[in-house]
PDB file of C-alpha atoms in Angstrom:
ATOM      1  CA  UNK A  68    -112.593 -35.894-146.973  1.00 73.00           C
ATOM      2  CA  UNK A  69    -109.564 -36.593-144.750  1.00 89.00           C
ATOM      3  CA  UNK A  70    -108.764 -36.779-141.109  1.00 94.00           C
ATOM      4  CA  UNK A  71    -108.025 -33.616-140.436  1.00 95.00           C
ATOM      5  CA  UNK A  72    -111.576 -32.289-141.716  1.00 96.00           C
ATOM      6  CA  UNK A  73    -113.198 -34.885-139.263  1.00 96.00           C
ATOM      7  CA  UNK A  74    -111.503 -34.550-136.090  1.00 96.00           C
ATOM      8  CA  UNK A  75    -111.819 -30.334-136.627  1.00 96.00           C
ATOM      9  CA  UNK A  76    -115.602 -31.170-137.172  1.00 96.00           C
ATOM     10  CA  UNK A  77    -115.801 -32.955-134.236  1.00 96.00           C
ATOM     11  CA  UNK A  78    -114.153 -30.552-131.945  1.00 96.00           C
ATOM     12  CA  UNK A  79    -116.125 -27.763-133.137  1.00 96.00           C
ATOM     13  CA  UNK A  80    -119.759 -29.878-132.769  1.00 95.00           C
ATOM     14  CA  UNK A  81    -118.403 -31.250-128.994  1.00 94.00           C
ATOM     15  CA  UNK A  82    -117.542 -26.856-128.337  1.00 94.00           C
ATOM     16  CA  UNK A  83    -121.122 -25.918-129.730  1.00 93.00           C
ATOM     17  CA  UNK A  84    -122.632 -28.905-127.603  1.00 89.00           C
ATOM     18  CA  UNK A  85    -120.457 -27.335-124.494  1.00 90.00           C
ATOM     19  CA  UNK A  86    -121.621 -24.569-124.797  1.00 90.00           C
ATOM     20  CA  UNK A  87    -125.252 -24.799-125.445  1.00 84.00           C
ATOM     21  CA  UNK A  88    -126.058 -28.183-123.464  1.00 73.00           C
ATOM     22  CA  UNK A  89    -128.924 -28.596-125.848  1.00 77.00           C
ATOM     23  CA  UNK A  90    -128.047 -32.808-126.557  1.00 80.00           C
ATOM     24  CA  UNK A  91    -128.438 -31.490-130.481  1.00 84.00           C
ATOM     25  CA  UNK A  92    -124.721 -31.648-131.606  1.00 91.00           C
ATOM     26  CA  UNK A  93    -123.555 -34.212-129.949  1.00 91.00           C
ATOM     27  CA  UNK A  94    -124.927 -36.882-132.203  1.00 92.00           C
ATOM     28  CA  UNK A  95    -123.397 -35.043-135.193  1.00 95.00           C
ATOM     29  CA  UNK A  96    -120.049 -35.239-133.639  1.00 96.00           C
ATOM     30  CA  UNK A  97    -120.330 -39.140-132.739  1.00 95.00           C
ATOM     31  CA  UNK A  98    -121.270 -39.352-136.425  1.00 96.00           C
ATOM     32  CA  UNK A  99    -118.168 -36.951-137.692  1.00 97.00           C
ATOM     33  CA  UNK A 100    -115.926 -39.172-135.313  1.00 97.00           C
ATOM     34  CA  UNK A 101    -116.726 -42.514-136.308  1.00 97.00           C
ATOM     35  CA  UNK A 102    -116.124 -40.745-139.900  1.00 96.00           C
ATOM     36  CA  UNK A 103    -112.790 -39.724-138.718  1.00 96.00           C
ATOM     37  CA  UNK A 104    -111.669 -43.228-137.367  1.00 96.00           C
ATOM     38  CA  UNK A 105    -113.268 -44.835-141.156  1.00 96.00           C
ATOM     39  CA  UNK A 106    -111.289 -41.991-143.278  1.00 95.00           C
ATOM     40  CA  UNK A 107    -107.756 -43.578-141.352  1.00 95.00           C
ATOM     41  CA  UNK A 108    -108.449 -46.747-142.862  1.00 94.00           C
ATOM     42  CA  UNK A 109    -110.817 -45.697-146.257  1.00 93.00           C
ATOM     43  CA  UNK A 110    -109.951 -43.044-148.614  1.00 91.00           C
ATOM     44  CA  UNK A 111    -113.828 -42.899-149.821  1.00 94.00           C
ATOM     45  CA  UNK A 112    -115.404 -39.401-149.346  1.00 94.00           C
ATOM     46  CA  UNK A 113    -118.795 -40.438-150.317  1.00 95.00           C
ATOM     47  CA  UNK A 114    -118.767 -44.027-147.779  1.00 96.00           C
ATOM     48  CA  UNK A 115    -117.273 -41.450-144.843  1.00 96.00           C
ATOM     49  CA  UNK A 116    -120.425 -38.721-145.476  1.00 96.00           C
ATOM     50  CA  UNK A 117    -122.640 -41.401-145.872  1.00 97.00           C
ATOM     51  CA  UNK A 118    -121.525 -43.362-142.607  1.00 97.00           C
ATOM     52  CA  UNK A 119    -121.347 -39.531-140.891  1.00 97.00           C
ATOM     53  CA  UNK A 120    -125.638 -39.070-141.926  1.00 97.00           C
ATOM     54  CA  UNK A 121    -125.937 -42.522-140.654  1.00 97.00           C
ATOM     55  CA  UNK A 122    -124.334 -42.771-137.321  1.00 96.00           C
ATOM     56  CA  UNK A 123    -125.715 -39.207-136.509  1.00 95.00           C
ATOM     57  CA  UNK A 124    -129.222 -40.313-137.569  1.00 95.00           C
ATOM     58  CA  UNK A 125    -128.991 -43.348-135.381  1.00 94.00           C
ATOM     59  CA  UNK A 126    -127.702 -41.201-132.490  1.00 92.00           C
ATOM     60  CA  UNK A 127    -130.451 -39.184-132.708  1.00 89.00           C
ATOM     61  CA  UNK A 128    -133.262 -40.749-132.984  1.00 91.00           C
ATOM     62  CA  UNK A 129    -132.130 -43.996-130.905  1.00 89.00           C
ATOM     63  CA  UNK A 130    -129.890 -42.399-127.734  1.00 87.00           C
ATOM     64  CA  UNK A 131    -131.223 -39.096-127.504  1.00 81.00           C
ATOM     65  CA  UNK A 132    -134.464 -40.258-126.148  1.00 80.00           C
ATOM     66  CA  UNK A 133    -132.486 -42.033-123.261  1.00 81.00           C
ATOM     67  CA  UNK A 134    -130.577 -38.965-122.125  1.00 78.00           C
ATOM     68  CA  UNK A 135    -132.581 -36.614-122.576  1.00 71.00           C
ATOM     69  CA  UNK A 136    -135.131 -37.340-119.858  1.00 68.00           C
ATOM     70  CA  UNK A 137    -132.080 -37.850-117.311  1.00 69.00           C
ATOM     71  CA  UNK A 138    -130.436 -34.621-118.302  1.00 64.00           C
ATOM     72  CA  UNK A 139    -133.701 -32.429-118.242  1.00 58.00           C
ATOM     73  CA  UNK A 140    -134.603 -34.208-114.569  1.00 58.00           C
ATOM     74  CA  UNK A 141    -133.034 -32.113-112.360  1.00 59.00           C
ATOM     75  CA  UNK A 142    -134.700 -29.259-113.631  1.00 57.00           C
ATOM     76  CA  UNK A 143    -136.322 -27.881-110.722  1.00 59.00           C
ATOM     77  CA  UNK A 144    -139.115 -24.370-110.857  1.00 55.00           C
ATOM     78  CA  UNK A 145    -136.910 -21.704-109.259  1.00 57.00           C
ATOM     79  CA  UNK A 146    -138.376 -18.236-108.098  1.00 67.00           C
ATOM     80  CA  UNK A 147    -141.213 -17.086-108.391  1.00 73.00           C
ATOM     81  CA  UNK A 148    -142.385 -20.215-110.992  1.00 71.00           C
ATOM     82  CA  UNK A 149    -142.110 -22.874-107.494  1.00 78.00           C
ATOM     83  CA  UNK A 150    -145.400 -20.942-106.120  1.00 87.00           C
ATOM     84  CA  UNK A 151    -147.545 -22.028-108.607  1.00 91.00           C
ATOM     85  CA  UNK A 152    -149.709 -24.984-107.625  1.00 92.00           C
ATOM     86  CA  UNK A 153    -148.652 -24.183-104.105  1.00 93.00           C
ATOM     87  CA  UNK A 154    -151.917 -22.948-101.033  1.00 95.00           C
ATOM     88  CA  UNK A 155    -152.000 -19.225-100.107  1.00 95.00           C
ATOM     89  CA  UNK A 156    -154.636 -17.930 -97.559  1.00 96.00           C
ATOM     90  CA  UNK A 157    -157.054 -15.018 -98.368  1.00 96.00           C
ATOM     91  CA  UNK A 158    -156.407 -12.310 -95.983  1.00 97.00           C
ATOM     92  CA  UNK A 159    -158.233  -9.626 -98.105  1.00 96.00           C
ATOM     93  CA  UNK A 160    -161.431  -9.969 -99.789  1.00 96.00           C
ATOM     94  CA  UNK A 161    -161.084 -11.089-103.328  1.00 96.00           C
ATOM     95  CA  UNK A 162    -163.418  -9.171-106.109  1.00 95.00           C
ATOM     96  CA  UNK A 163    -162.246  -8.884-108.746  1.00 93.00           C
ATOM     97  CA  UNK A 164    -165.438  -6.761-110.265  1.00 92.00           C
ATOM     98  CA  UNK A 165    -164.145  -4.409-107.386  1.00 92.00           C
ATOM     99  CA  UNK A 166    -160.283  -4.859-107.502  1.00 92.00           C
ATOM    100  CA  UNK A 167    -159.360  -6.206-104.386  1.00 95.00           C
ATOM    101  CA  UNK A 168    -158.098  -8.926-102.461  1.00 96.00           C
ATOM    102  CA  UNK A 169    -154.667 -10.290-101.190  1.00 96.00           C
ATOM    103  CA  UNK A 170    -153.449 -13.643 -99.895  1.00 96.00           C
ATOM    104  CA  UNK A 171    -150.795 -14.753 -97.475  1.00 95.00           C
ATOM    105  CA  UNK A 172    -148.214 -16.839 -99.109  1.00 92.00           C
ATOM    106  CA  UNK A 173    -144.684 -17.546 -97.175  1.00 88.00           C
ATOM    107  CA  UNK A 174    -144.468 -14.574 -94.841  1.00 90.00           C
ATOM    108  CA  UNK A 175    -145.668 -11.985 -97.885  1.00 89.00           C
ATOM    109  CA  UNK A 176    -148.465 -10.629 -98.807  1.00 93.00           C
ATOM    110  CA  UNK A 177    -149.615 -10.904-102.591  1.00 93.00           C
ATOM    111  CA  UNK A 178    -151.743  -8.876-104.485  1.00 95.00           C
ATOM    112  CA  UNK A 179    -154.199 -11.938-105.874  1.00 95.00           C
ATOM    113  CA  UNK A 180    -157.127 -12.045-107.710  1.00 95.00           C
ATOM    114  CA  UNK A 181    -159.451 -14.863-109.086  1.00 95.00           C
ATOM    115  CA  UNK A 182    -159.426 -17.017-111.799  1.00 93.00           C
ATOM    116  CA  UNK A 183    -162.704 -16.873-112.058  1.00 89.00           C
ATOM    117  CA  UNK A 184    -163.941 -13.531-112.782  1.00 82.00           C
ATOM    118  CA  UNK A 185    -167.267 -13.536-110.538  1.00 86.00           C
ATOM    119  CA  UNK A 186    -166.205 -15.699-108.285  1.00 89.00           C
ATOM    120  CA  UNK A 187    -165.986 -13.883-105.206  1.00 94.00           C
ATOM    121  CA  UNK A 188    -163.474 -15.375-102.368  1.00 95.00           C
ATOM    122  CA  UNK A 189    -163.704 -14.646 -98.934  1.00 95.00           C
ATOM    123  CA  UNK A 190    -160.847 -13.871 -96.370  1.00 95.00           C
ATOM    124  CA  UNK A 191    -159.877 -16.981 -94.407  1.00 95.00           C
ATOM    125  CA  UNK A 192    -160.297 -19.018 -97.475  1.00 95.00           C
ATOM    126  CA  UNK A 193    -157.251 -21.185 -98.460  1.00 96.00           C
ATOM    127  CA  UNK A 194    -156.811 -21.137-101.942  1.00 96.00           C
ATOM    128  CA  UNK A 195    -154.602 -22.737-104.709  1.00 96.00           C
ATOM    129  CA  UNK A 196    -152.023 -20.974-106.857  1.00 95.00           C
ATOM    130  CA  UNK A 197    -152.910 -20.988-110.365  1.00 95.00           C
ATOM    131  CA  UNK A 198    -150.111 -18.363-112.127  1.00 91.00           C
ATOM    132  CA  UNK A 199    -148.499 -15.301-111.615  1.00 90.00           C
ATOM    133  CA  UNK A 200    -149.242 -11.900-113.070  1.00 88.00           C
ATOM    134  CA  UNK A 201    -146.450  -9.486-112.871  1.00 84.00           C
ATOM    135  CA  UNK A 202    -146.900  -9.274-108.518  1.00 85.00           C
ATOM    136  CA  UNK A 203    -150.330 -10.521-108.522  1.00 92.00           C
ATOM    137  CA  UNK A 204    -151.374 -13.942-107.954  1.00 93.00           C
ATOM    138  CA  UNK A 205    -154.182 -15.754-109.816  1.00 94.00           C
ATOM    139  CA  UNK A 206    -155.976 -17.818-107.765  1.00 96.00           C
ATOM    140  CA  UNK A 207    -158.462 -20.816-107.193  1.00 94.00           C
ATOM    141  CA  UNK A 208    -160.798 -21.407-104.423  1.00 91.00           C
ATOM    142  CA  UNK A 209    -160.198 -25.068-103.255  1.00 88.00           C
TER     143      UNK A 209
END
């Protein structure tokens, strides 16, 4: 294929990978690159695809693993997804046969209503943050 074709494949798997931090084309590019370094010394198009569908494979399946567990790690819930699992206090009444009830959750006060339908939750009650509903909070009794 020639060294030129490698290296441009390389650069232009390492920009998608920049640019989409997904750990997909990465691998790909290790695999065009050690293609690249083979094609200097091998003029074999067939041995430098076959070594490219190798390499990446490896990559892949064997290193990806690895990283990608210390690359997602940091990930932390940000806005409104950190409340879930988090306590709330009832200050309203909830029913939700009649459509009320609020809880107290970090100096706000949420709309919330039960995750179980007849359950019935009285104020004063500390309760357990299930999901979030548009600006209502679903709810569990502890």
């Amino acid at each position: 294929m020639g060294v030129l074709f490698w290296i441009v494949l390389t650069v232009v798997l390492l920009v998608i990978e920049a640019t989409t931090l997904g750990l997909v084309t990465v691998w790909f590019a290790a695999g065009a690159f050690i293609s690249m370094l083979l094609s200097l010394a091998v003029k074999n198009a067939i041995l430098e695809w076959i070594v490219f569908v190798i390499v990446s494979g490896i990559t892949l399946i064997l290193v990806r693993p690895l990283l990608a567990d210390k690359v997602n790690a940091n990930i932390e819930a940000t806005n409104i997804d950190s409340v879930v699992g988090k306590k709330a206090k009832v200050v309203e009444k909830i029913d939700n046969i009649n459509e009320t009830g609020s809880v107290f959750f970090k100096g706000i006060t949420w709309k919330a209503v039960s995750d179980d339908s007849d359950k019935v939750i009285e104020a004063g009650t500390v309760v357990i943050i299930k999901e979030v509903e548009g600006v209502k909070l679903i709810v569990k009794e502890i």
